[in-house]
Short mmCIF file of C-alpha atoms in Angstrom, two decimals:
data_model
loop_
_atom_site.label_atom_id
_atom_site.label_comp_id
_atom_site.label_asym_id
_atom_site.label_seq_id
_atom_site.Cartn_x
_atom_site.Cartn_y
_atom_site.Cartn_z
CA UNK A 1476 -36.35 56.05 -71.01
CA UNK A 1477 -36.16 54.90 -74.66
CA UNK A 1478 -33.86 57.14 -76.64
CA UNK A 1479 -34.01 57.30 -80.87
CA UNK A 1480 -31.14 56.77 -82.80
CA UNK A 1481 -28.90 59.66 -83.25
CA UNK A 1482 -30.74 61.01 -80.20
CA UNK A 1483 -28.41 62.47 -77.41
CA UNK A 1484 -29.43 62.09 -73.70
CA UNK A 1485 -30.52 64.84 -71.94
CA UNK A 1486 -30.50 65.99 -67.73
CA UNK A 1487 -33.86 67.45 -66.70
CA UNK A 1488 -33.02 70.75 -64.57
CA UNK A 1489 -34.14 68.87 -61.55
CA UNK A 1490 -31.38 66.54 -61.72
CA UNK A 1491 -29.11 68.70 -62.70
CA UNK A 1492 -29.39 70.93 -58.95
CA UNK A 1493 -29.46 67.79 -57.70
CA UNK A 1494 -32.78 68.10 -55.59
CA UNK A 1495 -36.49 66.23 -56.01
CA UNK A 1496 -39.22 69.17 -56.39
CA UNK A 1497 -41.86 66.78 -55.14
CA UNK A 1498 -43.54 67.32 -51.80
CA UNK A 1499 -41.95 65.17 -49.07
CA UNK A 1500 -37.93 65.36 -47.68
CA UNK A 1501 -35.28 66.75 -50.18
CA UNK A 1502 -32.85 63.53 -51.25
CA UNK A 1503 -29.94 63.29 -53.33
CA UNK A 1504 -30.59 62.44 -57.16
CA UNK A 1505 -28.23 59.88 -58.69
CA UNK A 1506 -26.98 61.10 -61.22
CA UNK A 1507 -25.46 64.29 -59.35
CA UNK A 1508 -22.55 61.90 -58.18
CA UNK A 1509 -21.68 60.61 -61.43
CA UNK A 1510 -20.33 64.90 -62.11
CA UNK A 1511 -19.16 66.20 -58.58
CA UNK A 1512 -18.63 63.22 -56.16
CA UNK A 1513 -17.74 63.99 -52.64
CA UNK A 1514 -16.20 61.78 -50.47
CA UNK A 1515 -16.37 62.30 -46.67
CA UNK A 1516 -12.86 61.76 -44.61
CA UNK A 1517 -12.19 57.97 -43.91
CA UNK A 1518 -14.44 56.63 -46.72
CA UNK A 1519 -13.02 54.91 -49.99
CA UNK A 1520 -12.65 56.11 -53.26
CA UNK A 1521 -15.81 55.29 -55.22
CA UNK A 1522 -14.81 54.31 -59.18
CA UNK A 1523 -17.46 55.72 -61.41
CA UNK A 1524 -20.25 53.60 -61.84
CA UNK A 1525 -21.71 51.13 -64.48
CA UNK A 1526 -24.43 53.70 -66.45
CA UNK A 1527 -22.48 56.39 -65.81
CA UNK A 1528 -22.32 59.13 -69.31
CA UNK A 1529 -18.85 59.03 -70.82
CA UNK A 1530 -17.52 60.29 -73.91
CA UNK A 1531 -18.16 57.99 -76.93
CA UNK A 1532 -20.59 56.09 -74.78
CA UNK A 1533 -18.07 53.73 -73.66
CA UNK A 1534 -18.66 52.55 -69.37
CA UNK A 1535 -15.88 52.59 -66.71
CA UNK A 1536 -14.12 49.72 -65.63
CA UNK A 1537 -15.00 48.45 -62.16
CA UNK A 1538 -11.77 47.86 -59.60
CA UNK A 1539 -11.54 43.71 -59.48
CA UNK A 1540 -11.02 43.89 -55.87
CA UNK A 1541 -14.55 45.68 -55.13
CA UNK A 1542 -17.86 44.14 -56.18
CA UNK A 1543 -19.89 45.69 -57.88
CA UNK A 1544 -22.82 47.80 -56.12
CA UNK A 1545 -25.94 49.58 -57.05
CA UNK A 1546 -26.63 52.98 -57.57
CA UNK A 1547 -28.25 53.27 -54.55
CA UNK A 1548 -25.59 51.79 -52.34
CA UNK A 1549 -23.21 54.05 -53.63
CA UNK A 1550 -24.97 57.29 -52.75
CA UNK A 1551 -26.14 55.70 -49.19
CA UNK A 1552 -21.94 55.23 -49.13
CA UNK A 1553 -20.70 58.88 -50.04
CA UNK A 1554 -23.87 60.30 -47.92
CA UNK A 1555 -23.95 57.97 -44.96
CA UNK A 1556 -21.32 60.35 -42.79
CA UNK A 1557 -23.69 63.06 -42.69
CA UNK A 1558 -25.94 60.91 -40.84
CA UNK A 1559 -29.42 58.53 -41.90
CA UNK A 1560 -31.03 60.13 -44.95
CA UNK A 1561 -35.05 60.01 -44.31
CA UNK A 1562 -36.81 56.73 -46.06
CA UNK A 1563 -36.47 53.53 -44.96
CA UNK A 1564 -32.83 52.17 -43.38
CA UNK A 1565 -31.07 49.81 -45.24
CA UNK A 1566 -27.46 48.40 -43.70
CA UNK A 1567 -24.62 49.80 -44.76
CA UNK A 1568 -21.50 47.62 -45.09
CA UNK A 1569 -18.49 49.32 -43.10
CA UNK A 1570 -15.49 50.86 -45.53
CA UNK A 1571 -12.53 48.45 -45.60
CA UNK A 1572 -10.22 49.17 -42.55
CA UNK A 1573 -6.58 49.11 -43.25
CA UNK A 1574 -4.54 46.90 -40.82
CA UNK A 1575 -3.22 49.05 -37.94
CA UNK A 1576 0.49 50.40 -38.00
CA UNK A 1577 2.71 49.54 -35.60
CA UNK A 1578 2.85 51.35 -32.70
CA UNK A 1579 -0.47 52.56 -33.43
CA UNK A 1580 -3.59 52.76 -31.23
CA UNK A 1581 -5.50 50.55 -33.33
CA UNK A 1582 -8.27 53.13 -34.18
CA UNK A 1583 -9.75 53.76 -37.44
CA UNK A 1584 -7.58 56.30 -40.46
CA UNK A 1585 -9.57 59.18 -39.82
CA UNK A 1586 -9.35 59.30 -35.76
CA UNK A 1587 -5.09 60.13 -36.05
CA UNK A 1588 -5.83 62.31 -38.81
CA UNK A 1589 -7.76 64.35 -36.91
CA UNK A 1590 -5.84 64.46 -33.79
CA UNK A 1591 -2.80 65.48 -36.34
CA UNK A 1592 -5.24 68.41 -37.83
CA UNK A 1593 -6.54 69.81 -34.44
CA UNK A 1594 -2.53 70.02 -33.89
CA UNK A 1595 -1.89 72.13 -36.25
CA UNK A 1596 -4.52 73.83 -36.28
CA UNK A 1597 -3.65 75.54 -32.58
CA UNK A 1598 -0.14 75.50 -33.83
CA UNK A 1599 -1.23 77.60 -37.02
CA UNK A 1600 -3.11 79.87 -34.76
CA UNK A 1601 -0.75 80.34 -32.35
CA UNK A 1602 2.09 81.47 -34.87
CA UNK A 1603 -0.03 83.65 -37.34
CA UNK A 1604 0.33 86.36 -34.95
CA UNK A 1605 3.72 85.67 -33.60
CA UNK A 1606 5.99 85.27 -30.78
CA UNK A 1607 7.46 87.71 -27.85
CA UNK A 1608 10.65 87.16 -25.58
CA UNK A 1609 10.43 88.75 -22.41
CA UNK A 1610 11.68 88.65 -18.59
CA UNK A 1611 9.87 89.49 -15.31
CA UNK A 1612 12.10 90.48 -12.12
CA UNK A 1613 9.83 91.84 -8.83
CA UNK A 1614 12.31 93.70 -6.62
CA UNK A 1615 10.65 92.49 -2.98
CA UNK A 1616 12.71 95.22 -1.18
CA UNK A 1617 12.41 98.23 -3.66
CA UNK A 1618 8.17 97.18 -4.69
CA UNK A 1619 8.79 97.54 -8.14
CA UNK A 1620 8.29 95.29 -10.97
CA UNK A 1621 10.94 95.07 -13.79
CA UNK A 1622 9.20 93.96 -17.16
CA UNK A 1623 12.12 93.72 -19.98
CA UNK A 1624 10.81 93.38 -23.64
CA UNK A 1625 12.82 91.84 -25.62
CA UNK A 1626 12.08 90.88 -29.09
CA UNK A 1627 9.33 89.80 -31.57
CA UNK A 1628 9.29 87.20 -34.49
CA UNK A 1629 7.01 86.35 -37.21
CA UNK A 1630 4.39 89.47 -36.10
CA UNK A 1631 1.43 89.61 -38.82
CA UNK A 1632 1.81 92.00 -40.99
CA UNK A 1633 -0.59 95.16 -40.07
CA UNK A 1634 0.51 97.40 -43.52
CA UNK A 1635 0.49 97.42 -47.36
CA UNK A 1636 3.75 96.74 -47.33
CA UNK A 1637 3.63 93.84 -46.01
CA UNK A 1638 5.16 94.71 -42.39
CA UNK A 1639 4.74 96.76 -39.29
CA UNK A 1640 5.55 99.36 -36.88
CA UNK A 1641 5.31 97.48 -33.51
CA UNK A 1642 5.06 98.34 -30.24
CA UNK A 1643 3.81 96.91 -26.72
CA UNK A 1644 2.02 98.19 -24.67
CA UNK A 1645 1.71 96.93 -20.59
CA UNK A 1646 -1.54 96.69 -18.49
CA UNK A 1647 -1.79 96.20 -14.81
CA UNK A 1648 -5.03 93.70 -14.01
CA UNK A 1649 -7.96 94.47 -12.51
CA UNK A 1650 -7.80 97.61 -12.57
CA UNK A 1651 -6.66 98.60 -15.98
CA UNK A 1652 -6.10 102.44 -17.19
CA UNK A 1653 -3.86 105.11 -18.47
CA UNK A 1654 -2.40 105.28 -15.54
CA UNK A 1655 -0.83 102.19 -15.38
CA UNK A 1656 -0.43 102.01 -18.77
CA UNK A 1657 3.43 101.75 -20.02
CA UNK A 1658 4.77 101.29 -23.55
CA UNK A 1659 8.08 100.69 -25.10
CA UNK A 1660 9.23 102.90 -28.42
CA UNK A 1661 7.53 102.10 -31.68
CA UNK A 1662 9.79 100.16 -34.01
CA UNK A 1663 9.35 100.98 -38.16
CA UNK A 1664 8.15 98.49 -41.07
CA UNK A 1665 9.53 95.47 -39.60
CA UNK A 1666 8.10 91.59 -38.12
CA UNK A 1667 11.09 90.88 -36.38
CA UNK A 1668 11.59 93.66 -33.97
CA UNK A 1669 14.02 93.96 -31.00
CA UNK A 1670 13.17 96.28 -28.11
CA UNK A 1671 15.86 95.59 -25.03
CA UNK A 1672 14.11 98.08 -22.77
CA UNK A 1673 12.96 97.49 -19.71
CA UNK A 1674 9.36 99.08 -17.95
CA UNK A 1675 9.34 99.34 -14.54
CA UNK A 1676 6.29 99.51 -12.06
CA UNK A 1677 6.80 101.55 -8.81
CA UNK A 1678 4.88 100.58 -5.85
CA UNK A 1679 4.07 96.93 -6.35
CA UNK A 1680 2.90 95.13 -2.88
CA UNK A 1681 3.36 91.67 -2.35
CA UNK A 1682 -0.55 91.66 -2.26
CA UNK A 1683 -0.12 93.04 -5.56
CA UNK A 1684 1.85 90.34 -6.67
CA UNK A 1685 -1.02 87.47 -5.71
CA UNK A 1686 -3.93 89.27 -7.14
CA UNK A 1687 -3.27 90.62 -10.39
CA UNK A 1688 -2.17 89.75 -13.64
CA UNK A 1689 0.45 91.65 -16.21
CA UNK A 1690 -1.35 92.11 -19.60
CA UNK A 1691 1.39 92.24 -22.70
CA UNK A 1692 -0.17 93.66 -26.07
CA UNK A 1693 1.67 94.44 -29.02
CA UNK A 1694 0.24 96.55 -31.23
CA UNK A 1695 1.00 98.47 -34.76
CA UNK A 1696 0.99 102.35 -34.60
CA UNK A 1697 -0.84 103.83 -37.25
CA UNK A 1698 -0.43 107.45 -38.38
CA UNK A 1699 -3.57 108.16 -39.64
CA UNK A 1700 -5.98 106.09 -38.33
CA UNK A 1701 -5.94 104.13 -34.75
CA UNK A 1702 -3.42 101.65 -33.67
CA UNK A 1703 -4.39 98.31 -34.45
CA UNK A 1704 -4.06 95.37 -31.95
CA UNK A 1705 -1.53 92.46 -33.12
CA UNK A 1706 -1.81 90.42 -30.27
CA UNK A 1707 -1.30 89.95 -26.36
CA UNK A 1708 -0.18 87.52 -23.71
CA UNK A 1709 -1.40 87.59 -19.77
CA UNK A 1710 1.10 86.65 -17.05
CA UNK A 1711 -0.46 86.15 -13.72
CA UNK A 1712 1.95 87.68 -10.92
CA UNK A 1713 1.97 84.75 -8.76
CA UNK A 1714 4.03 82.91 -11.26
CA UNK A 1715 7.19 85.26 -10.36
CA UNK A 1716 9.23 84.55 -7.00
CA UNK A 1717 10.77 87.69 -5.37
CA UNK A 1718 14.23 88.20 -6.22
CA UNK A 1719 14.23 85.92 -9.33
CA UNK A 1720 14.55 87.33 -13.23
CA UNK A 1721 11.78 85.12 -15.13
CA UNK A 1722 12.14 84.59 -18.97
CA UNK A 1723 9.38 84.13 -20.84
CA UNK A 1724 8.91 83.23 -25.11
CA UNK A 1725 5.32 82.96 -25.65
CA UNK A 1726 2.81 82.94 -28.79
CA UNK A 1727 0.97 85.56 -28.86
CA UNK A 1728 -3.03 85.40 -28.83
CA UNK A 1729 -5.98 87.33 -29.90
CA UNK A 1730 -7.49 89.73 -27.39
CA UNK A 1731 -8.96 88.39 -24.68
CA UNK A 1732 -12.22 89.95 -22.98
CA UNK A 1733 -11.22 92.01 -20.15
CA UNK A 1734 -13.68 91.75 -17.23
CA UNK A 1735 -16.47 94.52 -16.56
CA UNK A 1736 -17.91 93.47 -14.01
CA UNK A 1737 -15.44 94.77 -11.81
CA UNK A 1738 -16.24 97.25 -9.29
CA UNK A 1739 -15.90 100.98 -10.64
CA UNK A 1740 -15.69 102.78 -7.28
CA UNK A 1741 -12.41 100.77 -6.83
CA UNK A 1742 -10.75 102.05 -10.32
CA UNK A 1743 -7.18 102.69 -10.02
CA UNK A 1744 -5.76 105.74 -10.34
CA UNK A 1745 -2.35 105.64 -9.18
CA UNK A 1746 0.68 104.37 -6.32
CA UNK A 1747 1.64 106.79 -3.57
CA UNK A 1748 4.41 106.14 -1.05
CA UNK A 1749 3.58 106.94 2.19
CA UNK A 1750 6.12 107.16 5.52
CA UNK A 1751 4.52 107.07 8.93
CA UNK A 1752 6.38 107.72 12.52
CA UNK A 1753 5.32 108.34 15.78
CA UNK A 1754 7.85 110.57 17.34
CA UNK A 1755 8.50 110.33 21.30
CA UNK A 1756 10.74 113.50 21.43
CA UNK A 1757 8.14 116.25 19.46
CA UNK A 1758 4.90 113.85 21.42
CA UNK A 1759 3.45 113.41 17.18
CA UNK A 1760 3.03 111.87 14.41
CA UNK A 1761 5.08 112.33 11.03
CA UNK A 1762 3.60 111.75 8.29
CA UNK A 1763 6.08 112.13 5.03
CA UNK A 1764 4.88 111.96 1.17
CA UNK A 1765 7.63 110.38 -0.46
CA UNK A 1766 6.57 110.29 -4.07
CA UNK A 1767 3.76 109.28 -6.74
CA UNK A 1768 3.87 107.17 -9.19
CA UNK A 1769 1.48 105.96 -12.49
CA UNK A 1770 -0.67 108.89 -11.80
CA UNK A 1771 -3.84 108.99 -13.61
CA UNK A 1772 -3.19 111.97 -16.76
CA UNK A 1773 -5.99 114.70 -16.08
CA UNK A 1774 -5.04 117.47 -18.51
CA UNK A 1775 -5.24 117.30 -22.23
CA UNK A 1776 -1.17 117.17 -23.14
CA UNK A 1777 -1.10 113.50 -21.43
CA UNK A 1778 -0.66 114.58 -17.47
CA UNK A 1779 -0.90 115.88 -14.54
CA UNK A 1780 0.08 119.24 -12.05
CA UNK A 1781 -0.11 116.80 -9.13
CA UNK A 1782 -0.07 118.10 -5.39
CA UNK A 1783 -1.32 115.64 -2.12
CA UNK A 1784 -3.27 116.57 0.73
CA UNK A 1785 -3.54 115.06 4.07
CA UNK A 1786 -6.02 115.35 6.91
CA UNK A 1787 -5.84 113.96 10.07
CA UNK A 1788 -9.78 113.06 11.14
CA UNK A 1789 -12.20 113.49 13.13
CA UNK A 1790 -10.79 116.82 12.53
CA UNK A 1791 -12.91 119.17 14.69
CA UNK A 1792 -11.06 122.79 14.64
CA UNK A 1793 -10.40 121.61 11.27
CA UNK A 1794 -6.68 122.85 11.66
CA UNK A 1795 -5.36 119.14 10.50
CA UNK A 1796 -4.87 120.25 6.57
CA UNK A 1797 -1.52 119.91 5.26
CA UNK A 1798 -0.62 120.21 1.45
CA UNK A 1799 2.18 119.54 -0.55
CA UNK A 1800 4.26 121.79 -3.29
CA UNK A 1801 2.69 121.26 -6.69
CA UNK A 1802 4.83 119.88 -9.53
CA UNK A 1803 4.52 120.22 -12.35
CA UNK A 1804 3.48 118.32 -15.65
CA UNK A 1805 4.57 114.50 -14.09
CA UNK A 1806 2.48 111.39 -13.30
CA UNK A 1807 5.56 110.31 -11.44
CA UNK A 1808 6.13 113.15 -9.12
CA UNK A 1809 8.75 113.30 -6.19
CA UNK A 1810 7.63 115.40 -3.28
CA UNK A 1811 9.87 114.13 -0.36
CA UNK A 1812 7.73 116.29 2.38
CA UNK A 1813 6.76 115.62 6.09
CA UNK A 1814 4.08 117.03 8.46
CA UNK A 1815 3.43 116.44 11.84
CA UNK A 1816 0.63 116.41 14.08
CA UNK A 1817 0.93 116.64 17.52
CA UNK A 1818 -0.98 114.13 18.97
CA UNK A 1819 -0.44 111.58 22.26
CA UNK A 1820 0.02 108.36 21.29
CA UNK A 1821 -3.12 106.97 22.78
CA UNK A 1822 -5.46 108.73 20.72
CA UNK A 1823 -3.74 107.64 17.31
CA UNK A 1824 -6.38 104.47 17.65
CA UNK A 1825 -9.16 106.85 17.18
CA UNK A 1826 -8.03 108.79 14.05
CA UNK A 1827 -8.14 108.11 10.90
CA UNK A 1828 -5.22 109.59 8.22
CA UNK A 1829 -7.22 110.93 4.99
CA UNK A 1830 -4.50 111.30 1.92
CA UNK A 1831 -6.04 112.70 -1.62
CA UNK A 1832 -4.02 113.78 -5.01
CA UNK A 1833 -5.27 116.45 -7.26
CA UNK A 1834 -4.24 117.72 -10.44
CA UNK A 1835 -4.07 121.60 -10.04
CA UNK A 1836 -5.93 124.00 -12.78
CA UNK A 1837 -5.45 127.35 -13.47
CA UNK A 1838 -8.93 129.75 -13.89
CA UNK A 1839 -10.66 126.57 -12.40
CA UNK A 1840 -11.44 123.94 -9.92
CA UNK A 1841 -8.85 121.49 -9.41
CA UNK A 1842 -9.40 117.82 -10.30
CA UNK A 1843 -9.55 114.92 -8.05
CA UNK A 1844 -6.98 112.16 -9.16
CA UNK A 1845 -6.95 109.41 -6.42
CA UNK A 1846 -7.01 109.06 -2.57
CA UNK A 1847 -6.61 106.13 0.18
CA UNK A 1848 -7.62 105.97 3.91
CA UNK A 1849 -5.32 104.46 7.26
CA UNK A 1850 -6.92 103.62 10.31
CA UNK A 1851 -8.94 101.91 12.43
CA UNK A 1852 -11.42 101.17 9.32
CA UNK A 1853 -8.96 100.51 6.36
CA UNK A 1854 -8.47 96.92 5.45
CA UNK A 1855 -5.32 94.85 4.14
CA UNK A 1856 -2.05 97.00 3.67
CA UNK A 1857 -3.47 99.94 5.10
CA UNK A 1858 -4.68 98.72 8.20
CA UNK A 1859 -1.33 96.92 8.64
CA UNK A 1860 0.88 100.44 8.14
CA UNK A 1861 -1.54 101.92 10.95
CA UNK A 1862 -1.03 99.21 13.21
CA UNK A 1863 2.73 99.10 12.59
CA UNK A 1864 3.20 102.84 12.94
CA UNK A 1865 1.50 101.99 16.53
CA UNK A 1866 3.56 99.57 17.95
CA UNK A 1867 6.87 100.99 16.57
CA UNK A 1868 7.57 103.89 17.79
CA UNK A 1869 10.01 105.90 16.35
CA UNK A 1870 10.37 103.88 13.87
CA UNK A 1871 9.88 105.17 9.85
CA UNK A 1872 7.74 102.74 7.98
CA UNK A 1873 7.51 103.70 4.61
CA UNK A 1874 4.78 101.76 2.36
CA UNK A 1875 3.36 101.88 -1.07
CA UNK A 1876 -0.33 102.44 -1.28
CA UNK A 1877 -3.02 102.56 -3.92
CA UNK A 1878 -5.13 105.17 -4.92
CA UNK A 1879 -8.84 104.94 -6.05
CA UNK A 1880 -11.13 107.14 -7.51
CA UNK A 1881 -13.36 107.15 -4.91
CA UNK A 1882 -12.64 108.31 -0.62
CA UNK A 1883 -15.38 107.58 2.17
CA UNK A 1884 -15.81 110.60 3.53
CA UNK A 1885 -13.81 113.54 1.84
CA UNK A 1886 -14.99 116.08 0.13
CA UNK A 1887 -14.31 116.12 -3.83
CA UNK A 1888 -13.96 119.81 -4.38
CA UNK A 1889 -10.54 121.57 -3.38
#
């Protein structure tokens, strides 16, 4: 282009947004590179080129130690890590490696670099919601589960202020609900928070302790509006050895999916701790209802008016009902009652012991909380408490049991 004295050069629009508006594949223009360079990781710095507009007209100075290179070289350089522009191919000479350090593994500058950045990038993501110290102790003899929160540091700040009002929050898994939902006290406008209190789980089986998993969320209570979720940590059980106090200091993470595909029917709703004897002297059975715990809440202040009934089946003269006190306004109630059916000890093989826990209304029908079936037909724990009660007799074995939301075979109406 031949330019007129005095004349100043001008950038046709085209150039200037740096694409070609002719049919065929979009391509870099030129002169684009000579205003905004970019230079991918790994590849040199690129000195301005000979051509290039400065002020006063004057050109840059090459670097002695590079030779000099056409336009199009240059832009094949700076584009070439996004992969082969369309056209033609021409070869590209490598970038100038840098000898390798010492100790090194002889790759290329951007390979550590990266390694270094994916680093700290898990690192980064790991700490931006913070930390939480806490111990795990499962008490074998007793079936409970002793989860001791600790502290918090570095939590994310949930508020204008700047801080938060913590708290965390425990989850039994599968199986999660309210009702074995516990949560410590909520601590005010701070990211450093220390708890020291200790949640305990009643009724925790050692077949408890291989199939599910301890979910620890910390969240930020809100007021006005819902809590929001800070972060969370998952501790399978079958990390934790009877007897032994585990301490754990972990990063928290963002929430995790929980798993829906799990089986409805089976919800949890509750522990109940069941005592069975066969007595030789009164010729029956003794069955005792020791206590509840981590009932499901069924009434609109948080719990539950929970009573337990127990039917010994087949029950043909129907005369095998027996039914607890009710107490009142508890998901952990203590009932400490026995019943006994007088039975021989030979047809105990044939029966089957039907337990269910309601949640007693006044003016209405009472709601079904939870139930469990021993016998002949139960599986796992509650086949083995059957079968013990039978070859012990006169022996009290007292077991924890779970309670699910649905019962084979009773009747969901009190």
């Amino acid at each position: 282009m031949t330019l007129r004295r005095g004349e100043k050069t001008t950038i046709s629009i085209q150039e200037h947004m740096a694409i070609d508006v002719c049919p065929g594949p979009i391509k870099p223009i030129k002169q684009i590179s000579d205003y905004f360079p970019r230079f991918p990781r790994g590849l040199p710095t690129v000195g301005p080129r000979p051509g290039s507009l400065q002020a006063g007209g004057s050109q840059a100075s090459v670097s002695p130690s590079e030779p000099p290179r056409d336009d199009e070289e240059d832009v094949d350089q700076l584009f070439g890590a996004y992969g082969p522009g369309p056209g033609p191919s021409r070869p590209r000479q490598p970038p100038p490696q840098p000898p390798p350090q010492p100790g090194g593994g002889g790759g290329g500058p951007g390979k550590p670099e990266e390694d270094l950045d994916g680093e700290g990038y898990e690192s980064d993501d790991c700490t931006a919601l913070g930390t939480l110290d806490f111990s795990l102790l499962y008490d074998q003899e007793n079936n409970a589960l002793h989860c001791t929160i600790s502290k918090a540091k570095g939590l994310k700040p949930m508020d204008h202020n700047g801080l938060a009002d913590p708290y965390v929050k425990l989850h039994l898994l599968p199986g999660a609900s309210k009702a074995n939902k516990l949560r410590t006290k909520t601590l005010r406008n701070t990211l450093n928070p220390t708890w020291n209190e200790t949640l305990t789980y009643y009724g925790i089986t050692d077949e408890d302790m291989i199939r599910k998993t301890l979910r620890i969320s910390v969240c930020d209570e809100d007021k006005f509006r819902h809590n929001e979720f800070i972060g969370e940590t998952r501790i399978p059980l079958k990390k934790l050895k009877p007897n032994q106090t585990k301490t754990f200091s972990i990063c928290l993470e963002k929430q995790l999916p929980v798993d829906k595909t799990e089986d409805k029917s089976l919800e949890e709703r509750g522990r109940i701790l069941i005592s069975l004897k066969y007595s030789s002297q009164k010729q029956g059975l003794l069955v005792g209802i020791v206590r509840c715990a981590h009932l499901a809440a069924m009434d609109a202040n948080g719990y539950s008016d929970p009573y337990v009934k127990i039917y010994l089946k087949p029950d043909v003269e129907k005369k095998s009902k027996h039914k607890t006190a009710v107490k009142k306004k508890t998901l952990n109630p203590e009932f400490n009652e026995e019943f006994c059916y007088e039975i021989k000890h030979g047809d105990l093989a044939k029966k089957t012991l039907e337990v269910t826990v309601w949640d007693y209304d006044i003016g209405k029908s009472n709601d079904f909380i939870g139930g469990v079936v021993l016998g002949i037909n139960a599986k796992g724990e509650r086949l083995k408490h059957w079968f013990d009660c039978l070859k012990n007799k006169d022996k009290k074995i007292e077991r924890w049991h779970t309670l699910t939301n649905e019962l084979p075979g009773a009747v969901l109406s009190d």
